[in-house]
């Protein structure tokens, strides 16, 4: 796995969810006002998720040039941690611009890595008051960081799988098939929409066949991404043909009418869809 972490912050859903759940535990255990997770980018550290008990000290999305951050000091420290009773008096941190901006004192931060040991960012706590953190406190925060490392791995794996889970098959010039397998969650829906529309533009697609035979519907809601996808492709001048509508989908959509309201061609199978376009499947002798 790469240690560059070029994914957008919104991709780390599992890490953010897990951190939200442990922030209150951390704040209570260490008696601090704020806890947050940062992600290291190419030139800056960005707050991925944060908890502020009362006054908002660190908002999500807060970004600071890497060279001027506490995170740099944490990551470069051989102990992979940094603690001080007062950031504005400590000789390592008092000259940093971020110290005068935040006006906080007590601070403890540890490195946050993936399971391969590659640095992802940091897990930090801070408070307006002076705080004396013990070795036990440092070990506690490092143990939480260890748990979050598994979430980083999970998000990275899900991201890589999502890239593979938008299977577009080119048939001939101007004609491609999108085959859907499994459940479509919000994350995957966004990936499908982005990838298909980009692919359609970059490859001068005239017809997109969308095969739903492997789609698994969770609950009673037909994935609205396909409605958006068809409408978007039509606006781009790309004709869509939907195949593989199962009896289950058909029965549900008679009432929900998400598909029936779309002005698009439907076909019983791939052969019928290709025949509509003007192609035929011929078996090899």
PDB file of C-alpha atoms in Angstrom:
ATOM      1  CA  UNK A   1       0.000   0.000   0.000  1.00  0.00           C
ATOM      2  CA  UNK A   2       1.269   3.461  -0.836  1.00  0.00           C
ATOM      3  CA  UNK A   3       2.084   5.816   1.997  1.00  0.00           C
ATOM      4  CA  UNK A   4       1.189   8.910  -0.033  1.00  0.00           C
ATOM      5  CA  UNK A   5      -2.559   8.748   0.693  1.00  0.00           C
ATOM      6  CA  UNK A   6      -3.853  10.705  -2.281  1.00  0.00           C
ATOM      7  CA  UNK A   7      -7.486   9.840  -1.442  1.00  0.00           C
ATOM      8  CA  UNK A   8      -9.742  12.760  -0.675  1.00  0.00           C
ATOM      9  CA  UNK A   9     -10.618  13.147   3.004  1.00  0.00           C
ATOM     10  CA  UNK A  10     -14.227  12.153   2.331  1.00  0.00           C
ATOM     11  CA  UNK A  11     -12.996   8.679   1.323  1.00  0.00           C
ATOM     12  CA  UNK A  12     -12.026   7.800   4.919  1.00  0.00           C
ATOM     13  CA  UNK A  13     -15.549   7.016   6.115  1.00  0.00           C
ATOM     14  CA  UNK A  14     -14.612   4.166   8.489  1.00  0.00           C
ATOM     15  CA  UNK A  15     -11.797   6.142  10.114  1.00  0.00           C
ATOM     16  CA  UNK A  16     -13.997   9.187  10.641  1.00  0.00           C
ATOM     17  CA  UNK A  17     -16.868   7.122  12.057  1.00  0.00           C
ATOM     18  CA  UNK A  18     -14.580   5.245  14.447  1.00  0.00           C
ATOM     19  CA  UNK A  19     -12.824   8.412  15.608  1.00  0.00           C
ATOM     20  CA  UNK A  20     -16.140  10.138  16.349  1.00  0.00           C
ATOM     21  CA  UNK A  21     -17.056   7.218  18.603  1.00  0.00           C
ATOM     22  CA  UNK A  22     -13.824   7.313  20.625  1.00  0.00           C
ATOM     23  CA  UNK A  23     -13.334  11.087  20.906  1.00  0.00           C
ATOM     24  CA  UNK A  24     -15.624  11.426  23.904  1.00  0.00           C
ATOM     25  CA  UNK A  25     -13.873   8.519  25.617  1.00  0.00           C
ATOM     26  CA  UNK A  26     -10.503  10.166  24.973  1.00  0.00           C
ATOM     27  CA  UNK A  27     -11.678  13.595  26.160  1.00  0.00           C
ATOM     28  CA  UNK A  28     -13.106  12.136  29.359  1.00  0.00           C
ATOM     29  CA  UNK A  29     -10.104   9.891  30.069  1.00  0.00           C
ATOM     30  CA  UNK A  30      -7.528  12.689  29.503  1.00  0.00           C
ATOM     31  CA  UNK A  31      -9.741  15.547  30.724  1.00  0.00           C
ATOM     32  CA  UNK A  32      -9.284  17.679  27.599  1.00  0.00           C
ATOM     33  CA  UNK A  33     -11.455  20.012  25.573  1.00  0.00           C
ATOM     34  CA  UNK A  34     -10.540  18.857  22.080  1.00  0.00           C
ATOM     35  CA  UNK A  35      -9.519  15.689  20.236  1.00  0.00           C
ATOM     36  CA  UNK A  36      -8.844  15.373  16.533  1.00  0.00           C
ATOM     37  CA  UNK A  37      -7.360  13.269  13.728  1.00  0.00           C
ATOM     38  CA  UNK A  38      -5.239  14.786  10.968  1.00  0.00           C
ATOM     39  CA  UNK A  39      -4.285  13.463   7.550  1.00  0.00           C
ATOM     40  CA  UNK A  40      -0.917  14.242   6.013  1.00  0.00           C
ATOM     41  CA  UNK A  41      -1.067  15.595   2.474  1.00  0.00           C
ATOM     42  CA  UNK A  42       1.736  16.514   0.097  1.00  0.00           C
ATOM     43  CA  UNK A  43       2.304  19.940   1.668  1.00  0.00           C
ATOM     44  CA  UNK A  44      -0.160  20.336   4.540  1.00  0.00           C
ATOM     45  CA  UNK A  45      -1.849  18.622   7.466  1.00  0.00           C
ATOM     46  CA  UNK A  46      -5.657  18.640   7.338  1.00  0.00           C
ATOM     47  CA  UNK A  47      -8.058  17.885  10.182  1.00  0.00           C
ATOM     48  CA  UNK A  48     -10.094  14.892   9.076  1.00  0.00           C
ATOM     49  CA  UNK A  49     -12.367  14.648  12.140  1.00  0.00           C
ATOM     50  CA  UNK A  50     -12.582  16.538  15.409  1.00  0.00           C
ATOM     51  CA  UNK A  51     -14.379  16.770  18.735  1.00  0.00           C
ATOM     52  CA  UNK A  52     -14.750  20.017  20.668  1.00  0.00           C
ATOM     53  CA  UNK A  53     -16.475  19.624  24.041  1.00  0.00           C
ATOM     54  CA  UNK A  54     -17.425  23.276  24.417  1.00  0.00           C
ATOM     55  CA  UNK A  55     -15.696  25.975  22.401  1.00  0.00           C
ATOM     56  CA  UNK A  56     -14.714  24.954  18.874  1.00  0.00           C
ATOM     57  CA  UNK A  57     -10.927  25.025  18.840  1.00  0.00           C
ATOM     58  CA  UNK A  58     -10.189  22.725  15.902  1.00  0.00           C
ATOM     59  CA  UNK A  59     -12.820  22.600  13.126  1.00  0.00           C
ATOM     60  CA  UNK A  60     -12.904  19.807  10.563  1.00  0.00           C
ATOM     61  CA  UNK A  61     -11.157  20.811   7.366  1.00  0.00           C
ATOM     62  CA  UNK A  62      -8.686  23.042   9.228  1.00  0.00           C
ATOM     63  CA  UNK A  63      -5.429  22.878   7.276  1.00  0.00           C
ATOM     64  CA  UNK A  64      -1.907  24.082   8.086  1.00  0.00           C
ATOM     65  CA  UNK A  65       1.267  23.987   5.986  1.00  0.00           C
ATOM     66  CA  UNK A  66       3.197  20.910   7.111  1.00  0.00           C
ATOM     67  CA  UNK A  67       6.333  22.761   8.211  1.00  0.00           C
ATOM     68  CA  UNK A  68       4.413  24.845  10.724  1.00  0.00           C
ATOM     69  CA  UNK A  69       2.464  22.084  12.439  1.00  0.00           C
ATOM     70  CA  UNK A  70       2.704  20.172  15.693  1.00  0.00           C
ATOM     71  CA  UNK A  71       2.164  17.091  13.537  1.00  0.00           C
ATOM     72  CA  UNK A  72       5.587  17.497  11.929  1.00  0.00           C
ATOM     73  CA  UNK A  73       7.159  17.468  15.380  1.00  0.00           C
ATOM     74  CA  UNK A  74       5.195  14.361  16.334  1.00  0.00           C
ATOM     75  CA  UNK A  75       6.054  12.435  13.169  1.00  0.00           C
ATOM     76  CA  UNK A  76       9.747  13.358  13.260  1.00  0.00           C
ATOM     77  CA  UNK A  77      10.080  12.438  16.961  1.00  0.00           C
ATOM     78  CA  UNK A  78      11.611   8.988  17.456  1.00  0.00           C
ATOM     79  CA  UNK A  79       8.965   8.288  20.093  1.00  0.00           C
ATOM     80  CA  UNK A  80       6.227   9.213  17.573  1.00  0.00           C
ATOM     81  CA  UNK A  81       4.652  11.501  20.157  1.00  0.00           C
ATOM     82  CA  UNK A  82       4.755  15.040  21.494  1.00  0.00           C
ATOM     83  CA  UNK A  83       3.471  16.400  24.775  1.00  0.00           C
ATOM     84  CA  UNK A  84       3.721  19.771  26.487  1.00  0.00           C
ATOM     85  CA  UNK A  85       1.956  21.507  29.340  1.00  0.00           C
ATOM     86  CA  UNK A  86       1.853  24.804  27.428  1.00  0.00           C
ATOM     87  CA  UNK A  87       2.269  25.120  23.664  1.00  0.00           C
ATOM     88  CA  UNK A  88       2.801  28.883  23.898  1.00  0.00           C
ATOM     89  CA  UNK A  89       5.783  28.509  26.249  1.00  0.00           C
ATOM     90  CA  UNK A  90       7.441  25.327  25.011  1.00  0.00           C
ATOM     91  CA  UNK A  91      10.580  26.139  23.008  1.00  0.00           C
ATOM     92  CA  UNK A  92       9.619  23.664  20.256  1.00  0.00           C
ATOM     93  CA  UNK A  93       6.136  25.071  19.685  1.00  0.00           C
ATOM     94  CA  UNK A  94       5.969  28.671  20.905  1.00  0.00           C
ATOM     95  CA  UNK A  95       7.354  30.145  17.662  1.00  0.00           C
ATOM     96  CA  UNK A  96       4.878  28.277  15.433  1.00  0.00           C
ATOM     97  CA  UNK A  97       2.195  30.516  13.946  1.00  0.00           C
ATOM     98  CA  UNK A  98      -0.458  27.928  14.754  1.00  0.00           C
ATOM     99  CA  UNK A  99       0.249  28.390  18.499  1.00  0.00           C
ATOM    100  CA  UNK A 100      -0.681  32.070  18.413  1.00  0.00           C
ATOM    101  CA  UNK A 101      -3.711  31.299  16.249  1.00  0.00           C
ATOM    102  CA  UNK A 102      -5.175  28.600  18.489  1.00  0.00           C
ATOM    103  CA  UNK A 103      -4.210  30.018  21.896  1.00  0.00           C
ATOM    104  CA  UNK A 104      -4.160  26.588  23.562  1.00  0.00           C
ATOM    105  CA  UNK A 105      -1.826  25.194  26.195  1.00  0.00           C
ATOM    106  CA  UNK A 106      -2.042  21.522  27.109  1.00  0.00           C
ATOM    107  CA  UNK A 107      -1.208  19.225  24.181  1.00  0.00           C
ATOM    108  CA  UNK A 108      -0.582  15.549  23.486  1.00  0.00           C
ATOM    109  CA  UNK A 109      -0.255  14.005  20.046  1.00  0.00           C
ATOM    110  CA  UNK A 110       0.828  10.644  18.625  1.00  0.00           C
ATOM    111  CA  UNK A 111       1.526   9.394  15.116  1.00  0.00           C
ATOM    112  CA  UNK A 112      -1.258   7.619  13.269  1.00  0.00           C
ATOM    113  CA  UNK A 113      -0.068   4.929  10.857  1.00  0.00           C
ATOM    114  CA  UNK A 114      -1.546   2.215   8.685  1.00  0.00           C
ATOM    115  CA  UNK A 115      -0.943  -1.448   9.502  1.00  0.00           C
ATOM    116  CA  UNK A 116       2.265  -1.402   7.436  1.00  0.00           C
ATOM    117  CA  UNK A 117       3.711   1.387   9.547  1.00  0.00           C
ATOM    118  CA  UNK A 118       3.326   4.117   6.934  1.00  0.00           C
ATOM    119  CA  UNK A 119       2.487   7.474   8.490  1.00  0.00           C
ATOM    120  CA  UNK A 120      -1.075   8.571   7.748  1.00  0.00           C
ATOM    121  CA  UNK A 121      -1.289  11.561  10.092  1.00  0.00           C
ATOM    122  CA  UNK A 122      -1.754  12.152  13.808  1.00  0.00           C
ATOM    123  CA  UNK A 123      -4.174  11.696  16.696  1.00  0.00           C
ATOM    124  CA  UNK A 124      -4.039  14.686  19.048  1.00  0.00           C
ATOM    125  CA  UNK A 125      -5.712  16.235  22.087  1.00  0.00           C
ATOM    126  CA  UNK A 126      -5.456  19.778  23.410  1.00  0.00           C
ATOM    127  CA  UNK A 127      -6.915  22.064  26.037  1.00  0.00           C
ATOM    128  CA  UNK A 128      -7.086  25.761  26.869  1.00  0.00           C
ATOM    129  CA  UNK A 129      -5.586  25.015  30.279  1.00  0.00           C
ATOM    130  CA  UNK A 130      -2.147  23.662  31.109  1.00  0.00           C
ATOM    131  CA  UNK A 131      -2.085  19.868  31.270  1.00  0.00           C
ATOM    132  CA  UNK A 132       0.535  17.451  32.532  1.00  0.00           C
ATOM    133  CA  UNK A 133       0.277  14.203  30.559  1.00  0.00           C
ATOM    134  CA  UNK A 134       1.830  11.023  31.961  1.00  0.00           C
ATOM    135  CA  UNK A 135       3.463   8.077  30.206  1.00  0.00           C
ATOM    136  CA  UNK A 136       0.250   6.184  30.893  1.00  0.00           C
ATOM    137  CA  UNK A 137      -1.702   8.882  29.036  1.00  0.00           C
ATOM    138  CA  UNK A 138       0.673   8.627  26.064  1.00  0.00           C
ATOM    139  CA  UNK A 139       0.318   4.837  25.987  1.00  0.00           C
ATOM    140  CA  UNK A 140      -3.456   5.192  26.148  1.00  0.00           C
ATOM    141  CA  UNK A 141      -3.552   7.544  23.148  1.00  0.00           C
ATOM    142  CA  UNK A 142      -1.174   5.299  21.218  1.00  0.00           C
ATOM    143  CA  UNK A 143      -3.467   2.332  21.875  1.00  0.00           C
ATOM    144  CA  UNK A 144      -6.406   4.278  20.419  1.00  0.00           C
ATOM    145  CA  UNK A 145      -4.252   5.177  17.406  1.00  0.00           C
ATOM    146  CA  UNK A 146      -3.571   1.474  16.971  1.00  0.00           C
ATOM    147  CA  UNK A 147      -7.297   0.780  16.740  1.00  0.00           C
ATOM    148  CA  UNK A 148      -7.763   3.566  14.201  1.00  0.00           C
ATOM    149  CA  UNK A 149      -4.969   2.050  12.086  1.00  0.00           C
ATOM    150  CA  UNK A 150      -7.329  -0.814  11.266  1.00  0.00           C
ATOM    151  CA  UNK A 151      -9.903   1.707  10.039  1.00  0.00           C
ATOM    152  CA  UNK A 152      -7.337   3.260   7.704  1.00  0.00           C
ATOM    153  CA  UNK A 153      -6.651  -0.191   6.270  1.00  0.00           C
ATOM    154  CA  UNK A 154     -10.370  -0.845   5.870  1.00  0.00           C
ATOM    155  CA  UNK A 155     -10.964   2.452   4.056  1.00  0.00           C
ATOM    156  CA  UNK A 156      -7.997   1.924   1.752  1.00  0.00           C
ATOM    157  CA  UNK A 157      -9.229  -1.583   0.903  1.00  0.00           C
ATOM    158  CA  UNK A 158     -12.768  -0.363   0.255  1.00  0.00           C
ATOM    159  CA  UNK A 159     -11.420   2.405  -1.948  1.00  0.00           C
ATOM    160  CA  UNK A 160      -9.361  -0.016  -4.034  1.00  0.00           C
ATOM    161  CA  UNK A 161     -12.341  -2.368  -4.335  1.00  0.00           C
ATOM    162  CA  UNK A 162     -14.560   0.520  -5.400  1.00  0.00           C
ATOM    163  CA  UNK A 163     -12.210   1.264  -8.268  1.00  0.00           C
ATOM    164  CA  UNK A 164     -12.679  -2.312  -9.412  1.00  0.00           C
ATOM    165  CA  UNK A 165     -16.415  -2.264  -8.765  1.00  0.00           C
ATOM    166  CA  UNK A 166     -17.273  -0.019 -11.688  1.00  0.00           C
ATOM    167  CA  UNK A 167     -16.758  -2.641 -14.417  1.00  0.00           C
ATOM    168  CA  UNK A 168     -17.087  -0.961 -17.811  1.00  0.00           C
ATOM    169  CA  UNK A 169     -16.683  -3.320 -20.759  1.00  0.00           C
ATOM    170  CA  UNK A 170     -16.004  -1.818 -24.198  1.00  0.00           C
ATOM    171  CA  UNK A 171     -17.863  -3.685 -26.980  1.00  0.00           C
ATOM    172  CA  UNK A 172     -16.905  -1.676 -30.032  1.00  0.00           C
ATOM    173  CA  UNK A 173     -16.228   1.944 -30.871  1.00  0.00           C
ATOM    174  CA  UNK A 174     -18.915   4.066 -29.247  1.00  0.00           C
ATOM    175  CA  UNK A 175     -20.575   1.175 -27.380  1.00  0.00           C
ATOM    176  CA  UNK A 176     -19.818   0.002 -23.813  1.00  0.00           C
ATOM    177  CA  UNK A 177     -21.519  -2.000 -21.078  1.00  0.00           C
ATOM    178  CA  UNK A 178     -21.720  -1.180 -17.365  1.00  0.00           C
ATOM    179  CA  UNK A 179     -22.321  -4.369 -15.378  1.00  0.00           C
ATOM    180  CA  UNK A 180     -23.525  -3.998 -11.799  1.00  0.00           C
ATOM    181  CA  UNK A 181     -22.996  -6.607  -9.106  1.00  0.00           C
ATOM    182  CA  UNK A 182     -24.052  -6.468  -5.454  1.00  0.00           C
ATOM    183  CA  UNK A 183     -25.261  -3.653  -3.206  1.00  0.00           C
ATOM    184  CA  UNK A 184     -24.887   0.000  -4.158  1.00  0.00           C
ATOM    185  CA  UNK A 185     -24.104   2.168  -1.132  1.00  0.00           C
ATOM    186  CA  UNK A 186     -23.664   5.956  -1.187  1.00  0.00           C
ATOM    187  CA  UNK A 187     -19.905   5.742  -1.641  1.00  0.00           C
ATOM    188  CA  UNK A 188     -20.105   3.285  -4.534  1.00  0.00           C
ATOM    189  CA  UNK A 189     -22.971   5.217  -6.143  1.00  0.00           C
ATOM    190  CA  UNK A 190     -20.833   8.356  -6.317  1.00  0.00           C
ATOM    191  CA  UNK A 191     -17.956   6.367  -7.805  1.00  0.00           C
ATOM    192  CA  UNK A 192     -20.203   4.814 -10.456  1.00  0.00           C
ATOM    193  CA  UNK A 193     -21.647   8.183 -11.468  1.00  0.00           C
ATOM    194  CA  UNK A 194     -18.242   9.884 -11.695  1.00  0.00           C
ATOM    195  CA  UNK A 195     -16.490   7.033 -13.515  1.00  0.00           C
ATOM    196  CA  UNK A 196     -19.202   6.352 -16.077  1.00  0.00           C
ATOM    197  CA  UNK A 197     -19.730   9.999 -17.028  1.00  0.00           C
ATOM    198  CA  UNK A 198     -15.978  10.571 -17.330  1.00  0.00           C
ATOM    199  CA  UNK A 199     -15.561   7.387 -19.345  1.00  0.00           C
ATOM    200  CA  UNK A 200     -18.417   8.367 -21.647  1.00  0.00           C
ATOM    201  CA  UNK A 201     -16.821  11.709 -22.443  1.00  0.00           C
ATOM    202  CA  UNK A 202     -13.249  10.487 -22.826  1.00  0.00           C
ATOM    203  CA  UNK A 203     -14.213   7.577 -25.114  1.00  0.00           C
ATOM    204  CA  UNK A 204     -16.845   9.251 -27.311  1.00  0.00           C
ATOM    205  CA  UNK A 205     -19.519   6.781 -26.239  1.00  0.00           C
ATOM    206  CA  UNK A 206     -22.807   6.817 -28.157  1.00  0.00           C
ATOM    207  CA  UNK A 207     -24.542   3.914 -26.389  1.00  0.00           C
ATOM    208  CA  UNK A 208     -24.206   2.728 -22.795  1.00  0.00           C
ATOM    209  CA  UNK A 209     -25.804  -0.608 -21.943  1.00  0.00           C
ATOM    210  CA  UNK A 210     -26.482  -0.793 -18.186  1.00  0.00           C
ATOM    211  CA  UNK A 211     -26.899  -4.383 -17.017  1.00  0.00           C
ATOM    212  CA  UNK A 212     -28.714  -4.713 -13.670  1.00  0.00           C
ATOM    213  CA  UNK A 213     -28.958  -8.503 -13.539  1.00  0.00           C
ATOM    214  CA  UNK A 214     -26.479  -8.698 -10.629  1.00  0.00           C
ATOM    215  CA  UNK A 215     -27.889  -5.776  -8.650  1.00  0.00           C
ATOM    216  CA  UNK A 216     -28.865  -6.496  -5.043  1.00  0.00           C
ATOM    217  CA  UNK A 217     -31.454  -4.097  -3.616  1.00  0.00           C
ATOM    218  CA  UNK A 218     -31.250  -3.407   0.106  1.00  0.00           C
ATOM    219  CA  UNK A 219     -34.618  -2.520   1.621  1.00  0.00           C
ATOM    220  CA  UNK A 220     -37.283  -1.296  -0.778  1.00  0.00           C
ATOM    221  CA  UNK A 221     -35.375   1.548  -2.401  1.00  0.00           C
ATOM    222  CA  UNK A 222     -34.120   1.256  -5.939  1.00  0.00           C
ATOM    223  CA  UNK A 223     -30.692   2.968  -6.138  1.00  0.00           C
ATOM    224  CA  UNK A 224     -31.363   6.501  -7.352  1.00  0.00           C
ATOM    225  CA  UNK A 225     -27.889   6.661  -8.843  1.00  0.00           C
ATOM    226  CA  UNK A 226     -29.182   4.855 -11.933  1.00  0.00           C
ATOM    227  CA  UNK A 227     -31.880   7.470 -12.454  1.00  0.00           C
ATOM    228  CA  UNK A 228     -29.240  10.221 -12.181  1.00  0.00           C
ATOM    229  CA  UNK A 229     -26.878   8.256 -14.397  1.00  0.00           C
ATOM    230  CA  UNK A 230     -29.387   7.764 -17.210  1.00  0.00           C
ATOM    231  CA  UNK A 231     -30.526  11.386 -17.072  1.00  0.00           C
ATOM    232  CA  UNK A 232     -26.939  12.652 -17.047  1.00  0.00           C
ATOM    233  CA  UNK A 233     -25.918  10.440 -19.966  1.00  0.00           C
ATOM    234  CA  UNK A 234     -28.952  11.587 -21.940  1.00  0.00           C
ATOM    235  CA  UNK A 235     -27.990  15.232 -21.369  1.00  0.00           C
ATOM    236  CA  UNK A 236     -24.547  14.370 -22.711  1.00  0.00           C
ATOM    237  CA  UNK A 237     -26.113  12.902 -25.863  1.00  0.00           C
ATOM    238  CA  UNK A 238     -25.398   9.288 -24.896  1.00  0.00           C
ATOM    239  CA  UNK A 239     -28.257   6.831 -25.358  1.00  0.00           C
ATOM    240  CA  UNK A 240     -28.800   4.267 -22.613  1.00  0.00           C
ATOM    241  CA  UNK A 241     -30.272   0.790 -22.744  1.00  0.00           C
ATOM    242  CA  UNK A 242     -31.089  -1.025 -19.495  1.00  0.00           C
ATOM    243  CA  UNK A 243     -30.935  -4.804 -19.414  1.00  0.00           C
ATOM    244  CA  UNK A 244     -31.220  -7.469 -16.752  1.00  0.00           C
ATOM    245  CA  UNK A 245     -34.279  -6.102 -14.956  1.00  0.00           C
ATOM    246  CA  UNK A 246     -35.169  -9.005 -12.699  1.00  0.00           C
ATOM    247  CA  UNK A 247     -38.750  -9.916 -11.727  1.00  0.00           C
ATOM    248  CA  UNK A 248     -37.984  -8.593  -8.234  1.00  0.00           C
ATOM    249  CA  UNK A 249     -36.919  -5.190  -9.557  1.00  0.00           C
ATOM    250  CA  UNK A 250     -39.838  -5.069 -11.988  1.00  0.00           C
ATOM    251  CA  UNK A 251     -42.430  -5.781  -9.278  1.00  0.00           C
ATOM    252  CA  UNK A 252     -41.023  -3.107  -6.997  1.00  0.00           C
ATOM    253  CA  UNK A 253     -40.702  -0.490  -9.701  1.00  0.00           C
ATOM    254  CA  UNK A 254     -44.315  -0.846 -10.818  1.00  0.00           C
ATOM    255  CA  UNK A 255     -45.128   0.990  -7.574  1.00  0.00           C
ATOM    256  CA  UNK A 256     -42.015   3.119  -7.136  1.00  0.00           C
ATOM    257  CA  UNK A 257     -41.874   4.156 -10.845  1.00  0.00           C
ATOM    258  CA  UNK A 258     -38.243   5.284 -10.616  1.00  0.00           C
ATOM    259  CA  UNK A 259     -37.408   3.327 -13.755  1.00  0.00           C
ATOM    260  CA  UNK A 260     -40.713   3.577 -15.586  1.00  0.00           C
ATOM    261  CA  UNK A 261     -40.518   7.375 -15.623  1.00  0.00           C
ATOM    262  CA  UNK A 262     -37.140   7.296 -17.350  1.00  0.00           C
ATOM    263  CA  UNK A 263     -37.212   7.833 -21.088  1.00  0.00           C
ATOM    264  CA  UNK A 264     -34.830   5.048 -21.882  1.00  0.00           C
ATOM    265  CA  UNK A 265     -34.857   1.804 -23.782  1.00  0.00           C
ATOM    266  CA  UNK A 266     -35.056  -1.469 -21.840  1.00  0.00           C
ATOM    267  CA  UNK A 267     -34.133  -4.887 -23.192  1.00  0.00           C
ATOM    268  CA  UNK A 268     -34.508  -8.377 -21.774  1.00  0.00           C
ATOM    269  CA  UNK A 269     -30.853  -9.280 -22.229  1.00  0.00           C
ATOM    270  CA  UNK A 270     -27.552  -8.188 -23.751  1.00  0.00           C
ATOM    271  CA  UNK A 271     -28.260  -9.806 -27.118  1.00  0.00           C
ATOM    272  CA  UNK A 272     -31.512  -7.856 -27.456  1.00  0.00           C
ATOM    273  CA  UNK A 273     -29.769  -4.613 -26.480  1.00  0.00           C
ATOM    274  CA  UNK A 274     -27.023  -5.109 -29.058  1.00  0.00           C
ATOM    275  CA  UNK A 275     -29.605  -6.034 -31.686  1.00  0.00           C
ATOM    276  CA  UNK A 276     -31.374  -2.735 -31.020  1.00  0.00           C
ATOM    277  CA  UNK A 277     -28.113  -0.878 -31.665  1.00  0.00           C
ATOM    278  CA  UNK A 278     -27.466  -2.893 -34.817  1.00  0.00           C
ATOM    279  CA  UNK A 279     -25.101  -5.610 -33.678  1.00  0.00           C
ATOM    280  CA  UNK A 280     -25.608  -9.347 -33.406  1.00  0.00           C
ATOM    281  CA  UNK A 281     -23.838 -11.993 -31.356  1.00  0.00           C
ATOM    282  CA  UNK A 282     -22.475 -14.759 -33.542  1.00  0.00           C
ATOM    283  CA  UNK A 283     -21.171 -18.000 -32.108  1.00  0.00           C
ATOM    284  CA  UNK A 284     -17.735 -19.087 -33.259  1.00  0.00           C
ATOM    285  CA  UNK A 285     -17.772 -22.236 -35.415  1.00  0.00           C
TER     286      UNK A 285
END
